[in-house]
Amino acid sequence: MDCHNQGPEVEVGRDTLKFLLMGNPNVGKSVVFSKLTGVQVLAANYTGTTVGYTKGKVGNFNRDAVLIDVPGTYSLEATSEAEEVAIRFVEEGADAILCVLDATNLERNLNFAFQLKKYDLPMIYILNLIDVAENQGIQIDVEALAEELNAPVIPTVAVRNIGIRDVLQEMKSVEKRDEDREVVPEDTPWDDEEFRWAEIGKIIGKVQKIDDREPSFIEKLGYRTMEPWPGIPIALLILALSLGLVIGGGKAIRGALLLPVLDNFYVPFMTGLVGNYIAEGSTLFNVLVGDYGVLIKAIEWPFFLILPYVSLFYIVLSILEDSGYLPRIGVLLDGILRKIGVQGGSIVPFIMGYGCAIPAILGSKAATTHKERVIISSLVSLAVPCTAQTAAFFVLLGDRSIFLPIALYGISLVAIVIGGMVLNRLIPGKVDPMLLEIPNLLKPDWKTILKKIRIRVKQFMVEAEIPMVFGILFAAIVAETGFIFVITDFLSPLITGWLGLPQEAGLALMLGVVRRELAVLPLIEMDLTTLQVFVGAVVALFYLPCLSVLAILIKEFKLKTGLAIAASTIVAAFLIGGVINQIGTLFNAIF
Amino acid sequence: MSLYGISKNGTCTIATLPPVGLLKSLGLREGLQVMIRSKQPMGGPVIVQVGRRCVAIAEDIAKEIHVEEVN
């Protein structure tokens, strides 16, 4: 049930041609990979999107061929996990390496390419992003470069499919290497840094011409968004616009389009249909179409309540990702983030957490120290609501007052800051200082964005719908039979006494284990005061981050750490929820 | 003089780099001329333009990069 994509397992037989796709981070390897294999991987405009590796069969090929998307690295010196993975792949051997070069940054990309020389494997160079380079006034003589590199160089604009066919053509002329697959690195003059840069300097002088032109509007914007002024106001504006689009848009779609369909057509239709066969008011009738009726809620909750917000959220996130804007927020926030044990470069996995915690936890692999990984993963699990839960909050709280969700997010932010400061002290070790390449701002390619949104919404529907149906069926049965009061009886001092919620709310806590939004949605159906609704939302926010996340936590950090993170989220949920209830009750009593 | 001491829009030539491998991989090397694009408050990073790319360098590292200012 992972919310992330890994390509299907591909067998590499003895006769299969094996290609490695390599290069610096953020040069478009994942896009090239998708185009050549048809395997859809989520790419973005910043470094380290691919932290694992993905394998795919090459499509439209005359024989069996497999392509491996190796994580991008700046060098091959085994100084990070990603570099170790990259070196291991080369040493396991391949029939050819497809080395992707960023045309807007040829010098540094060649520095990586020449480090591959010691492995003496056939090379095909893919000169990507030539459109952006041309816009920046960079001209590269492709033929001269191919001559210097003594290998084919193919100019491409991978996102727009330009040049991909030529890459395939070039791959078809690669011959199977007879000898053993294993590759032993040899000492070459290219190992020497001075020598490498001197050679690169000579080559650049021959093949590259740069027109000195006034920076374009988007380049200037790229620089200005990294300055405190006007960078911080711009960041706030983007945040406000994004929230407005998701909250306002979601509410509008729901109110104007979806609710009328639900209330005027779907519910009467289903109730009437079931009423034809089953006596109204019977337990079975209520399980099917009653308060938690599975035929109603299994459609209403995921599609009518959650989906509009989730789709809008992913539209905004995909645009922000592909524009290259997100790392700039990291630059602006680095000073503050360091105080909670996180450096600015890690802002991206953090923001991903507002979509789903799983890509956030996997993405935290890009963090350079274990300590920072644990901090990011714990904070995301504790206090960052996923997009589906956010949608449920907007419905539960936003329909009463716009200030309630704002207050909830305020509490979430405070918890992140305090939690981070505590973890930063508790966990031994250090957090590396920020050292990050900032991508150029790019105009997002709409086709790519649409595709990305489609993948993510589809993923959400598949992953949410099945657990949701089972959760709702369970809820309907225990609520309609009154069994809920038996199960939650022992929890009643906690639920009714400490949290001030009706005992029925125990249902939300049970369902919340399955999916985060299910800790919120049952509350919508109950007759609650504003204080009760808010306390319920706070408990749901901090509460255990769904089973899939727990599984990933245990897989990535071992059982002990995984369970410790989960247990502390539950304790925090009851502690903070209860305190808010007690203060609220006292406040109500006085005024 | 350290890289951190150069003010915004200032240009300098890198004299020595601390032993942080990633710096060289990001394209910084001795003798290279770079420009400071912006500096963040509260101990945040400096943004250095290397060639046509920007790199965010934390205060701690930037203070260990020795440079000569270019006027």
XYZ file of C-alpha atoms in Angstrom:
662
model
C 0.000 0.000 0.000
C 2.970 2.298 -0.401
C 2.129 5.738 -1.733
C 5.248 5.731 -3.888
C 6.227 4.161 -7.179
C 8.806 1.515 -7.783
C 9.076 -0.034 -11.198
C 8.017 -3.643 -11.578
C 10.683 -6.276 -10.974
C 12.537 -6.932 -14.211
C 14.613 -10.029 -14.792
C 18.030 -9.467 -16.320
C 18.770 -12.604 -18.324
C 22.133 -13.539 -19.889
C 21.139 -12.185 -23.281
C 19.497 -9.047 -21.985
C 21.263 -5.806 -22.866
C 21.850 -3.821 -19.714
C 22.004 -0.040 -19.727
C 22.737 2.244 -16.798
C 21.254 5.728 -16.757
C 23.633 7.999 -14.863
C 24.440 11.645 -14.287
C 24.385 14.554 -11.871
C 21.279 15.070 -9.740
C 18.393 16.976 -11.326
C 19.460 16.698 -14.969
C 16.304 14.844 -15.994
C 17.340 11.192 -15.653
C 13.956 10.135 -14.315
C 12.163 11.827 -17.199
C 14.445 10.122 -19.743
C 13.833 6.860 -17.899
C 10.029 7.224 -18.107
C 10.211 8.047 -21.805
C 12.427 5.067 -22.657
C 10.697 2.451 -20.512
C 7.137 3.661 -20.137
C 7.517 3.043 -16.394
C 6.049 6.034 -14.655
C 8.317 7.467 -12.000
C 7.612 10.729 -10.265
C 10.206 13.291 -11.256
C 10.625 16.828 -9.936
C 12.812 19.854 -10.393
C 15.215 19.431 -7.479
C 18.024 17.111 -6.494
C 17.521 13.704 -4.979
C 14.044 12.761 -6.227
C 15.344 9.281 -6.988
C 16.756 7.922 -3.741
C 16.395 4.249 -4.487
C 16.772 2.912 -8.000
C 14.247 1.846 -10.571
C 14.603 -0.782 -13.264
C 12.533 -0.916 -16.419
C 12.317 -2.786 -19.704
C 13.165 -0.606 -22.682
C 10.116 -0.278 -24.921
C 10.159 -0.344 -28.774
C 13.388 -2.296 -28.779
C 14.521 -5.062 -31.116
C 15.708 -7.298 -28.269
C 15.516 -7.678 -24.501
C 16.980 -4.595 -22.909
C 16.780 -3.258 -19.408
C 17.483 0.256 -18.188
C 18.414 1.110 -14.616
C 17.760 4.604 -13.270
C 20.753 5.087 -10.959
C 20.393 7.831 -8.313
C 22.051 11.056 -9.420
C 25.389 11.936 -7.829
C 27.916 14.723 -8.217
C 30.888 12.388 -7.995
C 31.827 8.737 -7.621
C 33.747 8.947 -4.370
C 31.404 6.931 -2.111
C 30.812 9.839 0.263
C 27.049 9.283 0.500
C 24.557 6.429 0.320
C 23.509 7.456 -3.189
C 27.133 7.469 -4.417
C 27.753 4.019 -2.972
C 24.687 2.735 -4.813
C 25.921 4.333 -8.049
C 29.407 2.815 -7.752
C 27.958 -0.614 -6.990
C 25.872 -0.490 -10.152
C 28.819 0.390 -12.382
C 31.021 -2.280 -10.835
C 28.324 -4.899 -11.397
C 28.780 -4.101 -15.057
C 26.627 -3.038 -17.977
C 26.701 -3.091 -21.758
C 26.620 0.696 -21.968
C 26.111 3.756 -19.823
C 23.644 6.450 -20.845
C 25.157 9.532 -19.246
C 22.757 12.464 -19.048
C 24.427 15.893 -19.287
C 22.692 19.139 -18.364
C 23.322 21.531 -21.249
C 22.954 24.540 -18.951
C 25.800 23.317 -16.744
C 28.107 21.389 -19.034
C 31.367 21.915 -17.130
C 30.265 20.312 -13.908
C 28.407 17.548 -15.716
C 31.531 16.661 -17.682
C 33.407 16.441 -14.384
C 31.081 13.595 -13.460
C 31.172 12.038 -16.917
C 34.983 11.849 -16.888
C 34.979 10.081 -13.541
C 33.257 7.223 -15.347
C 36.264 6.836 -17.669
C 38.084 4.513 -15.291
C 35.411 1.867 -15.861
C 36.014 1.828 -19.592
C 32.410 1.064 -20.602
C 30.756 2.148 -23.886
C 29.067 5.540 -23.389
C 26.107 7.323 -24.951
C 25.794 10.964 -23.899
C 22.362 12.561 -23.663
C 22.635 16.342 -23.754
C 19.378 17.288 -22.045
C 17.661 20.640 -21.411
C 18.971 22.157 -24.648
C 15.859 24.352 -24.848
C 16.615 25.968 -21.484
C 20.273 26.361 -22.459
C 19.320 28.132 -25.683
C 17.048 30.488 -23.760
C 19.994 31.328 -21.531
C 22.148 32.069 -24.564
C 24.256 28.912 -24.295
C 25.213 27.317 -27.591
C 26.847 23.906 -27.683
C 28.426 22.450 -30.804
C 27.106 18.895 -30.469
C 29.311 17.422 -33.201
C 32.456 18.935 -31.752
C 31.486 17.670 -28.302
C 30.936 14.145 -29.670
C 34.368 14.301 -31.248
C 35.975 15.414 -27.993
C 34.163 12.738 -26.007
C 34.758 10.110 -28.680
C 31.181 8.879 -28.240
C 27.707 9.719 -29.549
C 26.096 12.864 -28.077
C 22.325 13.256 -28.538
C 20.657 16.595 -27.817
C 17.270 16.165 -26.114
C 14.392 17.958 -24.448
C 13.224 14.874 -22.573
C 10.003 16.292 -21.093
C 8.802 17.097 -24.596
C 9.993 13.800 -26.136
C 12.505 15.604 -28.350
C 15.493 13.410 -29.185
C 14.226 10.310 -27.366
C 13.875 8.366 -30.611
C 17.498 9.165 -31.493
C 18.584 7.868 -28.099
C 16.754 4.592 -28.777
C 18.373 4.373 -32.212
C 21.810 4.815 -30.662
C 21.043 2.199 -27.988
C 20.156 -0.323 -30.697
C 23.682 -0.183 -32.094
C 25.184 -1.190 -28.741
C 26.654 -4.659 -28.785
C 26.484 -7.214 -26.058
C 29.776 -7.399 -24.170
C 31.135 -10.916 -24.177
C 33.352 -10.848 -21.171
C 32.292 -11.260 -17.594
C 29.874 -8.594 -16.433
C 31.980 -7.446 -13.516
C 33.980 -4.287 -14.138
C 37.264 -3.511 -12.456
C 38.161 0.177 -12.233
C 41.567 1.083 -13.640
C 43.818 3.911 -12.625
C 43.731 6.613 -15.289
C 44.930 10.204 -15.437
C 41.228 11.147 -15.192
C 41.291 10.247 -11.489
C 43.289 13.406 -10.894
C 41.070 16.377 -10.244
C 43.463 18.996 -11.644
C 43.876 17.034 -14.854
C 40.133 16.605 -15.221
C 39.297 20.274 -14.811
C 42.110 21.288 -17.164
C 40.767 18.956 -19.864
C 37.206 20.158 -19.251
C 38.384 23.746 -19.623
C 39.910 22.927 -23.013
C 36.782 21.119 -24.229
C 34.411 23.845 -23.048
C 36.531 26.414 -24.889
C 36.064 24.463 -28.112
C 32.396 23.482 -27.953
C 30.512 26.066 -25.916
C 29.632 29.654 -26.737
C 27.736 31.885 -24.326
C 26.051 35.084 -25.520
C 26.117 37.646 -22.780
C 22.492 38.549 -22.591
C 20.337 40.274 -20.034
C 18.923 37.640 -17.639
C 15.326 36.772 -18.501
C 12.419 37.617 -16.205
C 12.255 34.040 -14.909
C 16.023 34.016 -14.182
C 15.731 37.294 -12.278
C 12.738 35.927 -10.392
C 14.839 32.869 -9.588
C 17.461 35.076 -7.912
C 15.010 37.378 -6.170
C 13.077 34.503 -4.582
C 16.268 33.527 -2.732
C 16.714 36.942 -1.120
C 14.950 37.626 2.203
C 13.331 40.614 0.521
C 11.266 40.059 -1.588
C 11.717 36.278 -1.141
C 9.839 35.973 2.166
C 6.773 38.003 1.081
C 6.710 36.008 -2.174
C 6.822 32.754 -0.173
C 3.923 33.916 2.004
C 1.971 34.952 -1.067
C 2.519 31.545 -2.691
C 1.460 29.833 0.540
C -1.705 31.939 0.759
C -2.551 31.367 -2.910
C -2.000 27.624 -2.595
C -4.137 27.337 0.528
C -6.822 29.535 -1.013
C -6.925 27.399 -4.128
C -7.100 24.120 -2.215
C -9.522 25.208 0.531
C -11.688 27.607 -1.451
C -11.627 25.529 -4.620
C -12.405 22.335 -2.728
C -15.303 23.928 -0.928
C -16.691 25.395 -4.136
C -16.481 22.121 -6.049
C -18.126 20.322 -3.172
C -20.888 22.856 -2.607
C -21.752 23.649 -6.190
C -21.207 20.318 -7.904
C -20.886 17.341 -5.636
C -23.246 17.874 -2.709
C -26.337 18.487 -4.871
C -25.604 15.252 -6.737
C -25.151 13.404 -3.458
C -28.151 14.812 -1.605
C -30.636 15.022 -4.471
C -29.768 11.941 -6.452
C -27.403 9.441 -4.947
C -28.675 9.187 -1.348
C -32.419 9.067 -2.194
C -31.684 6.571 -4.977
C -29.665 4.213 -2.763
C -32.043 4.503 0.200
C -35.011 3.808 -2.055
C -33.293 0.889 -3.733
C -32.330 -0.772 -0.454
C -35.773 0.051 1.015
C -37.383 -2.015 -1.745
C -35.823 -5.173 -0.426
C -35.031 -4.615 3.237
C -37.312 -3.313 5.968
C -36.535 0.314 6.803
C -35.089 0.677 10.296
C -33.764 -2.868 10.494
C -30.103 -3.342 11.445
C -29.161 -4.510 7.964
C -30.903 -1.479 6.439
C -28.909 0.824 8.715
C -25.619 -0.955 8.012
C -26.215 -0.382 4.298
C -27.704 3.127 4.164
C -27.957 4.407 7.787
C -25.692 6.874 9.652
C -22.570 4.919 8.722
C -24.281 3.121 5.850
C -21.548 1.505 3.834
C -23.290 2.113 0.488
C -23.473 5.840 1.268
C -20.273 6.607 3.150
C -17.937 4.447 1.063
C -18.885 6.699 -1.844
C -19.443 9.988 -0.004
C -16.268 10.091 2.097
C -13.599 9.273 -0.480
C -15.184 10.820 -3.575
C -17.419 13.649 -2.363
C -15.451 14.845 0.661
C -11.779 13.941 0.193
C -11.130 13.737 -3.537
C -11.777 17.410 -4.475
C -9.202 18.610 -1.918
C -6.684 15.878 -2.689
C -6.804 16.591 -6.424
C -6.374 20.334 -5.899
C -3.532 19.741 -3.428
C -1.666 17.573 -5.918
C -2.172 20.140 -8.666
C -0.521 22.787 -6.482
C 2.246 20.457 -5.238
C 3.103 19.246 -8.741
C 3.400 22.803 -10.073
C 5.593 23.845 -7.141
C 7.792 20.761 -7.547
C 8.372 21.115 -11.256
C 8.999 24.848 -11.103
C 12.022 24.291 -8.833
C 10.600 26.703 -6.271
C 10.538 24.387 -3.218
C 14.306 24.365 -2.427
C 14.133 28.179 -2.284
C 11.808 27.896 0.720
C 14.535 25.738 2.284
C 17.067 28.527 1.709
C 14.803 31.087 3.369
C 13.959 28.856 6.335
C 17.381 27.263 6.934
C 18.247 29.585 9.829
C 15.059 28.628 11.699
C 15.040 24.964 10.695
C 18.546 24.393 12.061
C 17.228 25.099 15.538
C 14.901 22.120 15.259
C 17.604 19.769 13.984
C 16.791 20.019 10.308
C 18.666 21.915 7.591
C 17.069 23.876 4.784
C 17.810 21.245 2.169
C 15.400 18.883 3.940
C 12.390 21.135 3.468
C 11.338 19.134 0.411
C 10.618 15.790 2.151
C 8.899 17.823 4.840
C 6.541 19.479 2.368
C 5.962 16.096 0.704
C 4.621 14.994 4.096
C 1.616 17.252 3.616
C 0.777 14.955 0.707
C 1.591 11.601 2.289
C 4.048 10.651 5.026
C 5.459 7.698 3.086
C 7.257 9.597 0.283
C 8.401 12.037 2.975
C 10.008 9.276 5.048
C 11.567 7.671 1.961
C 12.685 11.082 0.683
C 14.417 11.794 3.987
C 17.070 9.315 2.784
C 18.581 12.310 1.006
C 19.433 13.754 4.451
C 23.140 13.298 5.138
C 22.954 12.130 8.757
C 20.850 9.475 10.465
C 19.871 11.924 13.174
C 18.301 14.299 10.691
C 16.391 11.439 9.042
C 14.898 10.353 12.356
C 13.913 13.930 13.204
C 12.219 14.548 9.837
C 10.373 11.220 9.916
C 9.232 11.655 13.532
C 7.967 15.187 12.998
C 6.117 14.250 9.812
C 4.530 11.247 11.562
C 3.597 13.323 14.592
C 2.261 16.635 13.427
C 2.042 16.864 9.632
C -1.450 15.908 8.407
C -1.545 14.112 5.057
C -3.643 15.556 2.251
C -6.589 13.209 2.847
C -6.669 14.101 6.532
C -6.362 17.781 5.672
C -9.429 17.438 3.471
C -11.335 15.813 6.336
C -10.275 18.689 8.635
C -11.552 21.283 6.181
C -14.917 19.551 6.051
C -15.168 19.007 9.813
C -13.767 22.351 10.982
C -13.907 24.657 7.978
C -17.643 24.249 7.626
C -18.049 25.720 11.145
C -15.489 28.518 11.090
C -12.397 29.346 9.055
C -10.562 30.090 12.328
C -10.765 26.490 13.508
C -8.518 25.004 10.791
C -6.161 27.972 11.196
C -5.925 27.284 14.940
C -5.344 23.578 14.250
C -2.487 24.339 11.852
C -1.061 26.747 14.412
C -0.991 23.932 16.969
C 0.602 21.628 14.386
C 3.348 24.191 13.707
C 4.051 24.748 17.407
C 4.262 20.974 17.897
C 6.731 20.669 15.006
C 8.962 23.368 16.494
C 8.856 22.038 20.078
C 9.122 18.406 18.927
C 12.105 19.273 16.742
C 13.906 21.125 19.530
C 13.364 18.221 21.942
C 14.509 15.583 19.421
C 17.505 17.721 18.453
C 18.641 17.558 22.092
C 17.690 13.936 22.748
C 19.172 12.278 19.682
C 22.971 12.127 19.704
C 24.947 13.114 16.629
C 24.943 16.204 14.467
C 23.111 17.681 11.549
C 25.283 18.616 8.580
C 25.214 22.257 7.510
C 23.307 23.121 4.361
C 25.119 22.647 1.066
C 22.674 22.445 -1.783
C 22.445 23.211 -5.441
C 19.436 25.421 -6.135
C 17.701 24.482 -9.393
C 16.896 27.117 -11.979
C 13.267 28.183 -11.951
C 11.565 26.519 -14.893
C 8.206 27.048 -16.490
C 6.375 23.799 -15.681
C 5.513 21.624 -18.651
C 1.727 21.206 -18.508
C 1.634 17.786 -20.086
C 4.078 16.437 -17.506
C 2.136 18.091 -14.684
C -1.156 16.609 -15.859
C 0.400 13.176 -16.061
C 1.838 13.515 -12.581
C -1.503 14.594 -11.146
C -3.175 11.664 -12.855
C -0.688 9.183 -11.357
C -1.100 10.614 -7.873
C -4.890 10.869 -7.881
C -5.167 7.343 -9.256
C -2.773 6.101 -6.584
C -4.844 7.824 -3.926
C -8.092 6.298 -5.167
C -6.645 2.797 -5.274
C -4.969 3.095 -1.895
C -7.759 4.904 -0.090
C -10.855 3.196 -1.390
C -10.273 -0.391 -0.265
C -9.287 0.307 3.369
C -12.041 2.933 3.456
C -14.738 0.417 2.459
C -13.603 -2.058 5.107
C -13.265 0.672 7.721
C -16.763 1.979 7.034
C -18.262 -1.500 6.994
C -16.672 -2.132 10.391
C -17.945 1.230 11.656
C -21.461 0.591 10.386
C -21.652 -2.809 12.038
C -20.244 -1.822 15.445
C -22.246 1.422 15.552
C -25.579 -0.012 14.439
C -25.361 -3.062 16.696
C -24.372 -0.962 19.701
C -21.224 -3.069 19.923
C -19.204 0.149 19.865
C -20.132 0.800 23.498
C -18.855 -2.626 24.539
C -15.502 -2.185 22.772
C -14.869 1.371 23.903
C -16.102 0.803 27.439
C -12.647 0.470 28.955
C -11.522 3.585 27.106
C -14.425 5.631 28.373
C -12.576 7.461 31.199
C -10.122 8.634 28.548
C -12.658 9.489 25.837
C -15.551 10.942 27.836
C -13.698 12.027 30.975
C -10.349 13.390 29.817
C -11.191 14.331 26.210
C -14.847 15.278 26.840
C -16.032 13.433 23.722
C -19.047 11.109 23.455
C -18.115 7.458 23.784
C -19.086 6.964 20.141
C -15.934 8.938 19.219
C -13.944 5.838 20.151
C -14.931 4.701 16.677
C -12.798 7.436 15.119
C -9.824 6.307 17.182
C -10.255 2.719 16.051
C -10.656 3.618 12.390
C -7.808 6.145 12.577
C -5.377 3.247 12.872
C -6.260 2.226 9.315
C -6.142 5.610 7.623
C -5.502 9.101 8.935
C -8.654 10.712 7.555
C -10.797 7.967 9.112
C -9.859 9.365 12.528
C -11.703 12.543 11.501
C -14.580 11.583 9.203
C -16.808 9.746 11.748
C -16.856 12.960 13.835
C -18.673 14.720 10.987
C -21.632 12.398 11.486
C -21.879 13.079 15.236
C -23.721 15.871 16.976
C -20.801 17.651 18.653
C -20.077 21.064 20.181
C -17.394 23.246 18.599
C -14.996 22.437 21.449
C -15.589 18.716 20.996
C -15.015 18.952 17.259
C -11.746 20.805 17.819
C -10.499 18.377 20.491
C -11.361 15.471 18.192
C -9.412 17.102 15.362
C -6.350 17.714 17.568
C -6.340 14.082 18.725
C -6.642 12.922 15.100
C -3.812 15.236 13.999
C -1.240 13.792 16.391
C -2.673 10.280 16.517
C -0.895 7.283 15.005
C -0.126 7.978 11.330
C -1.933 5.029 9.683
C -0.743 1.439 9.313
C 1.171 1.907 6.044
C 3.275 4.640 7.625
C 3.943 2.498 10.694
C 5.114 -0.294 8.386
C 7.502 2.069 6.556
C 8.833 3.475 9.843
C 9.641 -0.029 11.070
C 11.176 -0.992 7.736
C 13.382 2.102 7.542
C 14.356 2.518 11.201
C 14.040 -0.969 12.753
C 11.261 -2.119 15.052
C 12.325 -0.251 18.175
C 12.545 3.235 16.674
C 9.419 2.672 14.563
C 7.329 1.659 17.548
C 8.808 4.421 19.693
C 7.752 7.027 17.113
C 4.248 5.518 16.890
C 3.821 5.277 20.665
C 4.918 8.851 21.265
C 2.428 10.125 18.666
C -0.439 8.392 20.501
C 0.673 9.747 23.883
C 1.002 13.240 22.394
C -2.475 12.957 20.840
C -4.242 12.194 24.125
C -2.103 14.571 26.139
C -2.558 17.641 23.918
C -6.200 16.864 23.065
C -7.041 16.480 26.745
C -5.262 19.664 27.792
C -7.194 21.620 25.153
C -10.464 20.089 26.368
C -9.707 20.923 30.000
C -8.734 24.510 29.188
C -11.747 24.913 26.891
C -14.155 23.528 29.495
C -12.731 25.815 32.162
C -13.023 28.757 29.790
C -16.660 27.874 29.028
C -17.425 27.590 32.746
C -15.998 31.022 33.529
C -17.558 32.971 30.669
C 38.961 36.854 4.048
C 36.149 34.301 4.195
C 33.379 33.834 1.649
C 30.903 34.710 4.381
C 32.490 38.147 4.695
C 31.728 39.155 1.103
C 28.609 41.261 0.811
C 25.693 40.749 -1.544
C 26.484 41.178 -5.254
C 30.189 41.080 -4.393
C 32.568 38.998 -6.520
C 35.545 37.028 -5.232
C 38.093 34.420 -6.220
C 38.271 31.225 -4.185
C 41.688 30.787 -2.509
C 41.246 27.646 -0.409
C 38.394 25.222 0.243
C 37.793 23.198 3.428
C 37.914 19.405 3.002
C 34.219 18.989 2.178
C 34.068 16.705 -0.859
C 30.695 17.932 -2.054
C 32.013 21.496 -2.532
C 34.270 20.412 -5.396
C 31.590 18.179 -6.862
C 29.234 21.158 -6.900
C 31.756 22.901 -9.113
C 33.592 25.086 -6.590
C 37.366 24.993 -6.933
C 40.395 27.072 -6.139
C 40.958 29.987 -8.481
C 37.323 30.155 -9.577
C 35.540 33.488 -9.554
C 32.107 33.435 -7.877
C 29.414 35.987 -7.051
C 27.313 36.300 -3.894
C 23.666 36.339 -4.908
C 22.141 36.726 -1.456
C 22.741 36.267 2.263
C 20.150 34.961 4.681
C 19.662 36.360 8.184
C 19.672 34.279 11.416
C 22.711 32.222 10.491
C 21.186 31.077 7.222
C 23.191 30.193 4.117
C 24.830 32.406 1.502
C 23.784 31.874 -2.093
C 26.798 31.712 -4.380
C 26.599 31.749 -8.132
C 29.034 29.230 -9.605
C 29.031 29.442 -13.386
C 25.350 29.611 -14.221
C 24.186 27.755 -11.136
C 23.405 28.825 -7.592
C 24.601 26.893 -4.581
C 23.380 27.466 -1.021
C 26.312 27.227 1.404
C 25.735 27.185 5.171
C 27.390 29.832 7.311
C 29.724 27.290 8.981
C 31.131 26.124 5.662
C 31.187 29.568 4.052
C 33.343 30.864 6.925
C 35.980 28.245 6.133
C 36.183 29.117 2.454
C 39.004 31.636 2.016
C 38.609 34.092 -0.821
C 40.118 37.205 -2.327
C 37.702 39.978 -3.115
C 37.567 41.188 -6.728
C 36.714 44.806 -7.338
